[in-house]
Amino acid sequence: MMENRLDFYKRFPEKNVLTVVIGLLIFLYISSMAEADRTGFTDVDNDYWAAEEINWADENGILNGYDDGSFRPSADMTEAQFVTMLVRYFNMDTAELDDMQHWSQPSYIALSNHSLRMPGLREDAVKNRAVTREVIGRTLAHSQGQGAGLEQAVAWMFEQDLTTGRQEGDTQTERYDVNGKLTRAQAAVFFKRLHDSGFSVWKANSMLDMTRTGSNQYTKAVRSLYEEAGIRLYAQESNGFATANQEYYHLFQAYQGEQREFVVSRTSEDNFVLAANVADTLGAPHNADELLNAIMNADDTGEEQQLGTTEIIPHSSDIFILWDEKN
């Protein structure tokens, strides 16, 4: 009759201890190997493309993770988060938070005191929107006393190797993707490059006001369409405009030359109807009905649509409408 396991361990206690020790060592080894494959965040492995920059940003208190231990590297960075990073990176003093304020308002005020008024300074809806690469490029150039016009800022970013661009295009501005958004991982990379290039001192020597006010030829052309929908429109310099409405978020950019880029949030059919009418009014080479049909197809299928030379490209949360005015 086979003896039970308890009797066996009583007769050979040293084997029992040895088994436990070996099991514990194996467990610790496996755990340490798993830990070695990760950064301090549960969702960022050491071989992640931006792991070094994310660790650097975290260790220097510039961009931290979430309470659940994650970093969420692929999440879009909001303007409020970017503003907070700027203030931390350049070690600016901030006032105490008023209970009635947005959590990032002290950082906005700190930047305003250092000659930079960010778009969301007076509007919480803008604070909570994903920051665009245009705003980032102009901000970083301004921080070093450089010209902060769109083309000037982008040229400086390329010159300093802070960007290599991320899409094809005939000009640096197009390659930079000014209307594109920035993930949290990409933000960490930008600031690490800024640090490695020796740009660690704030050098802005004049006021840059990016609060969304005023008008230009494009806002004048379409303002009535937005007013009819109850949506406030903001000019962006002389060559674009934006809204701060969550459902009807639109961002238009007229590049040097003839190319036009119109970004529309993927939210509702009513939003797409408005966008089609706006694009038609702005000179897209197709009527509103044709544009609406293509936008709806892009949203439904998740696939790029082509109307002649007009491209309608769906992204995760937006649809990009690209056309050449000369067509």
Short mmCIF file of C-alpha atoms in Angstrom, two decimals:
data_model
loop_
_atom_site.label_atom_id
_atom_site.label_comp_id
_atom_site.label_asym_id
_atom_site.label_seq_id
_atom_site.Cartn_x
_atom_site.Cartn_y
_atom_site.Cartn_z
CA MET A 1 0.00 0.00 0.00
CA MET A 2 1.40 3.37 -1.04
CA GLU A 3 2.19 5.68 1.85
CA ASN A 4 0.53 9.06 1.80
CA ARG A 5 2.48 12.26 1.08
CA LEU A 6 2.32 13.46 4.69
CA ASP A 7 4.00 10.28 5.95
CA PHE A 8 6.64 10.68 3.28
CA TYR A 9 7.47 14.24 4.32
CA LYS A 10 7.58 13.16 7.97
CA ARG A 11 10.16 10.50 7.12
CA PHE A 12 12.17 12.78 4.83
CA PRO A 13 11.73 16.36 6.12
CA GLU A 14 14.87 17.54 4.30
CA LYS A 15 13.22 16.70 0.95
CA ASN A 16 10.19 18.77 1.95
CA VAL A 17 12.36 21.80 2.71
CA LEU A 18 14.37 21.36 -0.45
CA THR A 19 11.22 21.21 -2.58
CA VAL A 20 9.87 24.41 -1.03
CA VAL A 21 13.19 26.23 -1.47
CA ILE A 22 13.51 25.20 -5.11
CA GLY A 23 9.93 26.23 -5.81
CA LEU A 24 10.48 29.60 -4.15
CA LEU A 25 13.67 30.22 -6.13
CA ILE A 26 11.92 29.40 -9.39
CA PHE A 27 9.05 31.74 -8.50
CA LEU A 28 11.42 34.58 -7.61
CA TYR A 29 13.41 34.07 -10.80
CA ILE A 30 10.33 34.16 -13.00
CA SER A 31 8.99 37.21 -11.16
CA SER A 32 12.30 39.06 -11.48
CA MET A 33 12.49 38.28 -15.20
CA ALA A 34 8.97 39.59 -15.72
CA GLU A 35 9.80 42.69 -13.72
CA ALA A 36 12.97 43.24 -15.74
CA ASP A 37 10.88 43.31 -18.90
CA ARG A 38 8.83 46.22 -17.58
CA THR A 39 9.37 49.82 -16.64
CA GLY A 40 7.75 51.25 -13.54
CA PHE A 41 4.40 51.11 -15.35
CA THR A 42 2.18 48.11 -15.93
CA ASP A 43 1.57 48.95 -19.59
CA VAL A 44 5.10 49.94 -20.72
CA ASP A 45 7.63 47.17 -21.39
CA ASN A 46 11.34 47.94 -21.44
CA ASP A 47 11.45 47.24 -25.17
CA TYR A 48 8.64 49.75 -25.87
CA TRP A 49 9.90 52.30 -28.42
CA ALA A 50 9.62 55.24 -25.97
CA ALA A 51 10.39 53.40 -22.70
CA GLU A 52 13.57 55.37 -22.04
CA GLU A 53 11.86 58.73 -22.53
CA ILE A 54 8.85 57.71 -20.44
CA ASN A 55 11.10 56.63 -17.57
CA TRP A 56 13.03 59.88 -17.86
CA ALA A 57 9.85 61.99 -17.76
CA ASP A 58 8.56 60.06 -14.75
CA GLU A 59 11.85 60.16 -12.83
CA ASN A 60 12.11 63.92 -13.34
CA GLY A 61 8.52 64.56 -12.29
CA ILE A 62 7.53 65.96 -15.68
CA LEU A 63 4.88 63.42 -16.67
CA ASN A 64 3.60 60.83 -14.22
CA GLY A 65 1.44 57.75 -14.50
CA TYR A 66 -2.02 56.99 -13.13
CA ASP A 67 -3.14 55.63 -9.77
CA ASP A 68 -3.69 52.17 -11.24
CA GLY A 69 0.01 51.91 -12.12
CA SER A 70 -0.45 52.52 -15.85
CA PHE A 71 1.06 55.23 -18.04
CA ARG A 72 -1.34 54.97 -21.01
CA PRO A 73 1.32 55.79 -23.61
CA SER A 74 -1.07 55.74 -26.55
CA ALA A 75 -3.63 58.08 -25.00
CA ASP A 76 -3.95 61.53 -26.55
CA MET A 77 -2.33 64.28 -24.52
CA THR A 78 -4.70 67.06 -23.57
CA GLU A 79 -3.64 70.68 -23.68
CA ALA A 80 -3.95 70.84 -19.89
CA GLN A 81 -1.50 67.95 -19.51
CA PHE A 82 0.93 69.53 -21.97
CA VAL A 83 0.78 72.88 -20.15
CA THR A 84 1.51 71.12 -16.87
CA MET A 85 4.51 69.39 -18.44
CA LEU A 86 5.85 72.73 -19.68
CA VAL A 87 5.61 74.32 -16.25
CA ARG A 88 7.28 71.34 -14.58
CA TYR A 89 10.02 71.07 -17.19
CA PHE A 90 10.97 74.75 -16.93
CA ASN A 91 10.52 74.70 -13.14
CA MET A 92 8.04 77.58 -12.97
CA ASP A 93 6.31 78.56 -9.74
CA THR A 94 2.53 78.12 -9.59
CA ALA A 95 -0.08 79.61 -7.30
CA GLU A 96 -2.40 77.50 -5.13
CA LEU A 97 -5.39 75.97 -6.85
CA ASP A 98 -8.73 77.66 -6.24
CA ASP A 99 -11.56 75.18 -5.62
CA MET A 100 -13.51 76.71 -8.49
CA GLN A 101 -10.68 76.42 -11.02
CA HIS A 102 -9.79 73.74 -13.51
CA TRP A 103 -6.98 71.63 -12.01
CA SER A 104 -4.48 72.95 -14.58
CA GLN A 105 -5.35 76.67 -14.29
CA PRO A 106 -2.36 77.54 -12.04
CA SER A 107 -0.04 76.20 -14.75
CA TYR A 108 -1.82 78.27 -17.41
CA ILE A 109 -1.40 81.36 -15.26
CA ALA A 110 2.28 80.56 -14.67
CA LEU A 111 2.86 80.42 -18.43
CA SER A 112 0.91 83.64 -18.91
CA ASN A 113 3.27 85.27 -16.40
CA HIS A 114 6.14 84.05 -18.60
CA SER A 115 4.84 85.60 -21.84
CA LEU A 116 2.78 82.67 -23.13
CA ARG A 117 -1.00 82.55 -23.26
CA MET A 118 -2.11 79.09 -24.29
CA PRO A 119 -5.38 78.54 -26.22
CA GLY A 120 -7.21 77.14 -23.18
CA LEU A 121 -6.22 79.90 -20.76
CA ARG A 122 -9.79 81.16 -20.45
CA GLU A 123 -11.76 78.11 -21.63
CA ASP A 124 -11.91 74.74 -19.90
CA ALA A 125 -13.35 73.06 -23.00
CA VAL A 126 -10.11 73.83 -24.83
CA LYS A 127 -8.02 72.62 -21.88
CA ASN A 128 -9.64 69.20 -22.11
CA ARG A 129 -9.17 68.78 -25.85
CA ALA A 130 -6.22 66.90 -27.32
CA VAL A 131 -3.37 69.33 -27.96
CA THR A 132 -2.31 69.71 -31.59
CA ARG A 133 1.20 69.48 -32.96
CA GLU A 134 0.88 73.06 -34.19
CA VAL A 135 0.42 74.33 -30.63
CA ILE A 136 3.32 72.19 -29.42
CA GLY A 137 5.69 73.34 -32.15
CA ARG A 138 4.88 77.02 -31.69
CA THR A 139 5.15 76.70 -27.91
CA LEU A 140 8.53 74.98 -27.89
CA ALA A 141 9.98 77.45 -30.41
CA HIS A 142 8.66 80.38 -28.37
CA SER A 143 10.15 78.92 -25.19
CA GLN A 144 13.61 79.38 -26.72
CA GLY A 145 13.03 82.90 -27.99
CA GLN A 146 12.41 81.76 -31.57
CA GLY A 147 9.79 83.05 -33.98
CA ALA A 148 6.52 81.33 -33.17
CA GLY A 149 4.74 81.76 -36.48
CA LEU A 150 3.68 78.36 -37.76
CA GLU A 151 6.23 77.98 -40.57
CA GLN A 152 9.04 79.52 -38.47
CA ALA A 153 8.35 77.26 -35.51
CA VAL A 154 8.16 74.09 -37.59
CA ALA A 155 11.39 74.98 -39.42
CA TRP A 156 13.11 75.45 -36.05
CA MET A 157 11.83 72.08 -34.82
CA PHE A 158 13.36 70.35 -37.85
CA GLU A 159 16.59 72.35 -37.61
CA GLN A 160 17.08 71.33 -33.97
CA ASP A 161 16.20 67.67 -34.67
CA LEU A 162 13.26 67.89 -32.29
CA THR A 163 11.12 66.34 -35.01
CA THR A 164 11.66 64.32 -38.15
CA GLY A 165 8.07 64.74 -39.32
CA ARG A 166 5.56 61.94 -39.42
CA GLN A 167 3.87 62.06 -42.80
CA GLU A 168 4.69 62.75 -46.42
CA GLY A 169 4.38 66.28 -47.78
CA ASP A 170 5.95 68.88 -50.03
CA THR A 171 6.84 71.25 -47.18
CA GLN A 172 8.13 70.88 -43.65
CA THR A 173 4.78 72.13 -42.34
CA GLU A 174 2.93 69.37 -44.15
CA ARG A 175 5.41 66.71 -43.06
CA TYR A 176 5.21 67.87 -39.46
CA ASP A 177 1.40 67.27 -39.43
CA VAL A 178 0.34 70.46 -37.67
CA ASN A 179 -3.24 69.32 -37.07
CA GLY A 180 -2.19 65.92 -35.77
CA LYS A 181 -2.48 64.99 -32.12
CA LEU A 182 0.19 63.89 -29.68
CA THR A 183 0.18 60.78 -27.51
CA ARG A 184 1.57 60.77 -23.99
CA ALA A 185 4.53 58.70 -25.18
CA GLN A 186 5.28 61.17 -27.98
CA ALA A 187 5.12 64.05 -25.50
CA ALA A 188 7.74 62.37 -23.34
CA VAL A 189 9.94 61.99 -26.42
CA PHE A 190 9.60 65.68 -27.35
CA PHE A 191 10.65 66.82 -23.89
CA LYS A 192 13.54 64.36 -23.70
CA ARG A 193 14.83 65.67 -27.03
CA LEU A 194 14.42 69.23 -25.78
CA HIS A 195 16.48 68.32 -22.72
CA ASP A 196 19.16 66.47 -24.69
CA SER A 197 19.53 69.48 -27.00
CA GLY A 198 20.29 71.74 -24.04
CA PHE A 199 17.03 73.70 -24.13
CA SER A 200 16.31 73.69 -20.41
CA VAL A 201 16.02 77.43 -19.72
CA TRP A 202 12.94 79.49 -20.58
CA LYS A 203 14.01 82.22 -23.03
CA ALA A 204 10.77 83.71 -24.34
CA ASN A 205 11.32 87.43 -24.82
CA SER A 206 7.93 88.58 -26.08
CA MET A 207 4.28 87.69 -25.52
CA LEU A 208 2.79 84.88 -27.61
CA ASP A 209 -0.99 84.96 -27.29
CA MET A 210 -2.65 81.82 -28.66
CA THR A 211 -6.04 82.39 -27.07
CA ARG A 212 -8.59 81.93 -29.80
CA THR A 213 -9.95 85.32 -30.76
CA GLY A 214 -10.35 87.48 -33.84
CA SER A 215 -11.20 86.50 -37.40
CA ASN A 216 -9.67 85.83 -40.81
CA GLN A 217 -10.91 85.19 -44.34
CA TYR A 218 -11.85 81.61 -43.49
CA THR A 219 -13.84 82.36 -40.34
CA LYS A 220 -15.66 85.12 -42.21
CA ALA A 221 -16.65 82.64 -44.92
CA VAL A 222 -18.14 80.03 -42.58
CA ARG A 223 -19.03 81.83 -39.34
CA SER A 224 -22.73 82.00 -40.19
CA LEU A 225 -22.87 78.20 -40.58
CA TYR A 226 -21.42 77.73 -37.11
CA GLU A 227 -23.56 80.44 -35.54
CA GLU A 228 -26.67 78.77 -36.96
CA ALA A 229 -25.60 75.57 -35.19
CA GLY A 230 -24.88 77.48 -31.96
CA ILE A 231 -21.14 76.82 -32.11
CA ARG A 232 -18.45 79.35 -31.34
CA LEU A 233 -15.64 79.68 -33.87
CA TYR A 234 -12.07 80.75 -33.16
CA ALA A 235 -9.55 82.09 -35.66
CA GLN A 236 -6.05 80.64 -35.66
CA GLU A 237 -3.72 83.29 -37.03
CA SER A 238 -4.58 84.18 -40.64
CA ASN A 239 -4.78 80.67 -42.03
CA GLY A 240 -7.13 78.55 -39.95
CA PHE A 241 -9.83 78.16 -37.34
CA ALA A 242 -11.09 75.77 -34.69
CA THR A 243 -14.03 75.07 -32.42
CA ALA A 244 -13.91 74.00 -28.78
CA ASN A 245 -17.18 72.07 -28.88
CA GLN A 246 -16.79 68.38 -27.96
CA GLU A 247 -19.40 67.07 -30.40
CA TYR A 248 -18.69 69.55 -33.18
CA TYR A 249 -14.92 69.73 -32.92
CA HIS A 250 -13.49 71.11 -36.17
CA LEU A 251 -9.95 72.22 -37.02
CA PHE A 252 -9.12 73.85 -40.36
CA GLN A 253 -5.69 74.70 -41.75
CA ALA A 254 -4.81 76.41 -45.04
CA TYR A 255 -1.20 75.56 -45.85
CA GLN A 256 1.11 77.71 -47.91
CA GLY A 257 0.20 77.03 -51.50
CA GLU A 258 -3.12 75.38 -52.21
CA GLN A 259 -3.48 72.43 -49.81
CA ARG A 260 -6.30 72.51 -47.28
CA GLU A 261 -6.75 70.23 -44.26
CA PHE A 262 -10.02 69.99 -42.35
CA VAL A 263 -10.23 67.77 -39.24
CA VAL A 264 -13.67 66.73 -37.98
CA SER A 265 -14.50 64.72 -34.86
CA ARG A 266 -16.22 61.35 -35.41
CA THR A 267 -19.30 62.01 -33.31
CA SER A 268 -22.65 62.34 -35.08
CA GLU A 269 -24.38 62.66 -38.44
CA ASP A 270 -25.34 66.25 -37.58
CA ASN A 271 -21.66 67.03 -37.13
CA PHE A 272 -20.84 65.47 -40.50
CA VAL A 273 -23.60 67.49 -42.19
CA LEU A 274 -22.14 70.70 -40.79
CA ALA A 275 -18.62 69.67 -41.80
CA ALA A 276 -19.70 68.89 -45.38
CA ASN A 277 -21.36 72.30 -45.72
CA VAL A 278 -18.32 74.04 -44.25
CA ALA A 279 -15.91 72.21 -46.58
CA ASP A 280 -18.10 73.07 -49.56
CA THR A 281 -18.10 76.75 -48.55
CA LEU A 282 -14.33 76.72 -48.05
CA GLY A 283 -13.79 75.64 -51.64
CA ALA A 284 -13.54 71.86 -51.55
CA PRO A 285 -13.96 70.68 -55.18
CA HIS A 286 -17.17 68.75 -54.46
CA ASN A 287 -20.62 69.75 -53.28
CA ALA A 288 -21.86 69.22 -49.74
CA ASP A 289 -23.93 66.13 -50.60
CA GLU A 290 -20.98 64.34 -52.21
CA LEU A 291 -18.74 65.25 -49.30
CA LEU A 292 -21.29 64.10 -46.73
CA ASN A 293 -21.70 60.73 -48.44
CA ALA A 294 -17.93 60.19 -48.47
CA ILE A 295 -17.55 61.29 -44.84
CA MET A 296 -20.31 58.91 -43.74
CA ASN A 297 -18.73 56.04 -45.68
CA ALA A 298 -15.34 56.74 -44.11
CA ASP A 299 -16.92 56.74 -40.65
CA ASP A 300 -18.92 53.55 -41.28
CA THR A 301 -16.15 51.51 -42.91
CA GLY A 302 -13.05 52.99 -41.28
CA GLU A 303 -11.52 53.12 -44.75
CA GLU A 304 -10.10 56.04 -46.72
CA GLN A 305 -12.44 57.54 -49.33
CA GLN A 306 -11.33 59.28 -52.53
CA LEU A 307 -13.38 61.95 -54.32
CA GLY A 308 -11.23 62.87 -57.30
CA THR A 309 -8.20 64.45 -55.64
CA THR A 310 -10.00 64.96 -52.33
CA GLU A 311 -8.95 62.49 -49.64
CA ILE A 312 -11.17 61.63 -46.67
CA ILE A 313 -9.15 59.70 -44.11
CA PRO A 314 -10.64 58.26 -40.89
CA HIS A 315 -8.52 58.18 -37.73
CA SER A 316 -9.48 56.81 -34.32
CA SER A 317 -11.45 59.87 -33.17
CA ASP A 318 -11.36 62.23 -36.17
CA ILE A 319 -11.77 62.32 -39.94
CA PHE A 320 -9.23 64.26 -42.02
CA ILE A 321 -10.52 65.92 -45.22
CA LEU A 322 -7.71 66.97 -47.56
CA TRP A 323 -8.05 68.86 -50.82
CA ASP A 324 -6.10 71.12 -53.15
CA GLU A 325 -7.85 74.42 -53.77
CA LYS A 326 -6.62 74.71 -57.36
CA ASN A 327 -8.62 71.60 -58.24
#
